[in-house]
Coordinates of C-alpha atoms in Angstrom, one line a residue:
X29 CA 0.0 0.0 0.0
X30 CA 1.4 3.5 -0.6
X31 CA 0.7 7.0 -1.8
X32 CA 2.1 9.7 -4.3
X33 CA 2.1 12.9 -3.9
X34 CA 3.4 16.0 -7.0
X35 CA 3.3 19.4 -6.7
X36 CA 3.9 21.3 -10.0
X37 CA 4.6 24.9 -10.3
X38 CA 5.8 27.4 -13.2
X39 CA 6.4 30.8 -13.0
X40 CA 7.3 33.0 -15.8
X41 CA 10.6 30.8 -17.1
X42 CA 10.7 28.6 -14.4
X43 CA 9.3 25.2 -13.6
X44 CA 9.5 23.3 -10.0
X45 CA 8.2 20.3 -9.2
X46 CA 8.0 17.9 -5.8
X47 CA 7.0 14.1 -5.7
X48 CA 6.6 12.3 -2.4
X49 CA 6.1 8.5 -2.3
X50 CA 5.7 7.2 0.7
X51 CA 4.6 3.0 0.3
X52 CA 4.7 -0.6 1.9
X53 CA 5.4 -3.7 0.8
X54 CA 5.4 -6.6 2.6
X55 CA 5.7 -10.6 1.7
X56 CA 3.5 -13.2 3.2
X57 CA 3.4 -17.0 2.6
X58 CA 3.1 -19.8 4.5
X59 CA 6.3 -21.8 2.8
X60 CA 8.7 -19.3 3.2
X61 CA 10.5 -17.9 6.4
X62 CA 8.1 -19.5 8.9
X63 CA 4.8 -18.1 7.5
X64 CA 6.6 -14.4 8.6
X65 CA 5.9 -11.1 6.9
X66 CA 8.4 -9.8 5.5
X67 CA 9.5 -6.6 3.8
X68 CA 9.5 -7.1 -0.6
X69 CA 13.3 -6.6 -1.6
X70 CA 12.0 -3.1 -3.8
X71 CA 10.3 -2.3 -0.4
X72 CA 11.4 1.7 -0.6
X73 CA 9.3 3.6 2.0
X74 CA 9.9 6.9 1.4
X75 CA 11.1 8.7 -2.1
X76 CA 11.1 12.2 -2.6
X77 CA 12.2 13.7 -5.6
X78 CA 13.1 17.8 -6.3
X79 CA 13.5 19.3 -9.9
X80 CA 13.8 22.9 -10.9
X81 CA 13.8 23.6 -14.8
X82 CA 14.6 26.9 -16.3
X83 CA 14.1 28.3 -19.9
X84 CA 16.4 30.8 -21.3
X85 CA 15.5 31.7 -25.5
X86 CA 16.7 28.1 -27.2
X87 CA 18.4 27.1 -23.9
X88 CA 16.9 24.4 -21.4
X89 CA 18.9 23.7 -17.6
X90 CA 17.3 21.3 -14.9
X91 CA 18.6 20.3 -12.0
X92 CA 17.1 17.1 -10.2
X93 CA 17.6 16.0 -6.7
X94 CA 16.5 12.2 -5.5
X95 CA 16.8 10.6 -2.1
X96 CA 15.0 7.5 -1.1
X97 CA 15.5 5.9 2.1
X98 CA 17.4 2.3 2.3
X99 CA 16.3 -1.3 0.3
X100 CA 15.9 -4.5 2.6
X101 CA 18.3 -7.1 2.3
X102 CA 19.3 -10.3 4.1
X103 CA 22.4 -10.7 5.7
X104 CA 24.8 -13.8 6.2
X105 CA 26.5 -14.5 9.4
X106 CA 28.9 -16.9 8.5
X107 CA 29.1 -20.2 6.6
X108 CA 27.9 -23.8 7.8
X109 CA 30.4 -26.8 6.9
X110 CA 29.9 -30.2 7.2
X111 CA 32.5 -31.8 9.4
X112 CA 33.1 -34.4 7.1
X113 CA 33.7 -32.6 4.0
X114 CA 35.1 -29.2 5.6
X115 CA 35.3 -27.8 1.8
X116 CA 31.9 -28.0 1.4
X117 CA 29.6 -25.3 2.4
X118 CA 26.9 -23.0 2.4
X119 CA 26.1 -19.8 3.5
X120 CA 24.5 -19.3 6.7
X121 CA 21.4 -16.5 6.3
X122 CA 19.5 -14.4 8.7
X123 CA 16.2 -14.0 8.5
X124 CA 14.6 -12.5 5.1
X125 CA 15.4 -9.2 4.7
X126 CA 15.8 -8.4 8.6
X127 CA 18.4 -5.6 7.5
X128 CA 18.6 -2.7 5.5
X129 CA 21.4 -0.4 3.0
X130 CA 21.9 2.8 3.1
X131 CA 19.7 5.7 2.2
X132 CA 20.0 6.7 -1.2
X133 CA 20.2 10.2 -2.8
X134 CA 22.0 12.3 -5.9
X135 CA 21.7 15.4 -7.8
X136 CA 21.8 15.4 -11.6
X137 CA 22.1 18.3 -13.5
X138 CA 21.5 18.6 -17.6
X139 CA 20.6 21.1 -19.9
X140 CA 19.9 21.8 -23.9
X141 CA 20.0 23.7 -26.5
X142 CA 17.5 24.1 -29.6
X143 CA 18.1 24.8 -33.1
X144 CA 17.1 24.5 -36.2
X145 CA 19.6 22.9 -38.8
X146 CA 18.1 24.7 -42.1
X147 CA 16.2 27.7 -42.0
X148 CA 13.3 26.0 -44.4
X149 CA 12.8 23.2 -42.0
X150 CA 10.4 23.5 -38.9
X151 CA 11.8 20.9 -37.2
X152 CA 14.0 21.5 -34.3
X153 CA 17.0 19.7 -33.7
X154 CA 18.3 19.3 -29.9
X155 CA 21.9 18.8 -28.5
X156 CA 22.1 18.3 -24.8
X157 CA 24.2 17.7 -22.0
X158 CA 23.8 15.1 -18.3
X159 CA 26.0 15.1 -15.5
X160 CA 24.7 12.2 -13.4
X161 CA 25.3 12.4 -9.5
X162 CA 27.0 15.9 -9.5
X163 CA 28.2 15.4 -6.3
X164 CA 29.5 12.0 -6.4
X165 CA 27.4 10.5 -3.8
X166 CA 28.3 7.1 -3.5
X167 CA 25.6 5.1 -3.4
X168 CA 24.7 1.6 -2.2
X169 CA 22.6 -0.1 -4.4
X170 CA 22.9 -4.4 -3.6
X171 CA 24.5 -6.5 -1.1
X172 CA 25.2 -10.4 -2.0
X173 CA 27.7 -12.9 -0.8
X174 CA 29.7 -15.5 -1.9
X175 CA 31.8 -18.3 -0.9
X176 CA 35.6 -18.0 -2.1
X177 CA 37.9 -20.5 -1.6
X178 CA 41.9 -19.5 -0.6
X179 CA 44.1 -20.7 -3.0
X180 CA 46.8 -21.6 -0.9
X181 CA 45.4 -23.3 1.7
X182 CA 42.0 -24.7 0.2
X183 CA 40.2 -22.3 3.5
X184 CA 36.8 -21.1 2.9
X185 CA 35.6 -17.9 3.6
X186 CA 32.3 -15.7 3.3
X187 CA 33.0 -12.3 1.5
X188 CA 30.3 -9.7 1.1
X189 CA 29.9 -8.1 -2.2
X190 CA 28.5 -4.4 -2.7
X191 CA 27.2 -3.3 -5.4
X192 CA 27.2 0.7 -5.8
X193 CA 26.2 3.0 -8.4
X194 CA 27.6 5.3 -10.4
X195 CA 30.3 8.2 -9.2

């Protein structure tokens, strides 16, 4: 269950608009994780999202500001192995989606420019320019694990692998 929520307002040159999401999502079957609810793993609670336009003759800049609060995911404490076949194992879990990342936000900026190519012509052509994550936020996006084996000594060990976005 959720809602959305936008806000749109222009003023001579200038646009500005807000969008709040605030939403639930929860899991619930009897198979799984003991018949307990459990949170969906694009369960985002709360998004809000900022963007400012201005026009200026053939020229177009926006700026866009994004923050969502964290993603669930499930953590590992450690691996099981079987006594009698030590390099053999799996990875021990915690219950589904018990945790949670990071929050999340960026700002993006872009802007561009309208002409036409030939004078006869009445169609416009565009060239444009994005800077993604202007303040290099870094930004957690997945967390998974795996089971790597030492080389030397044939050990296994449980590493954590995060997946971030874009600098």
């Amino acid at each position: 269950y959720g809602i959305d929520l936008l806000a749109k307002k222009r003023y001579l040159n200038f646009t500005s608009l807000v969008s709040y999401s605030l939403a639930k999502n929860d899991l619930d079957f009897e198979e799984l994780n003991e018949g307990i609810t459990f949170p969906n793993n694009i369960d985002i609670r709360h998004n809000v999202s900022f963007v400012q336009t201005a026009r200026i003759k053939d020229f177009e800049f926006s700026l866009n500001w994004k923050f969502r609060t964290s993603t669930p995911y499930t953590p590992a404490d450690g691996l099981v192995t079987n006594p009698l076949n030590p390099f053999n194992a799996s990875i021990n879990f915690e219950p589904l989606n018990s945790a949670r990342l990071t929050n999340y936000h960026r700002m993006d900026f872009s802007g561009k420019y309208k002409f036409r190519l030939f004078s006869e012509e009445e169609n416009d052509a565009v060239v444009g320019l994005t800077v993604l994550n202007l303040y290099n936020q870094r930004n957690l996006l997945n967390r998974t694990y795996r089971i790597i084996q030492n080389v030397a000594d044939g050990s296994l060990s449980l590493r954590e692998i995060d997946r971030i976005s874009l600098e």
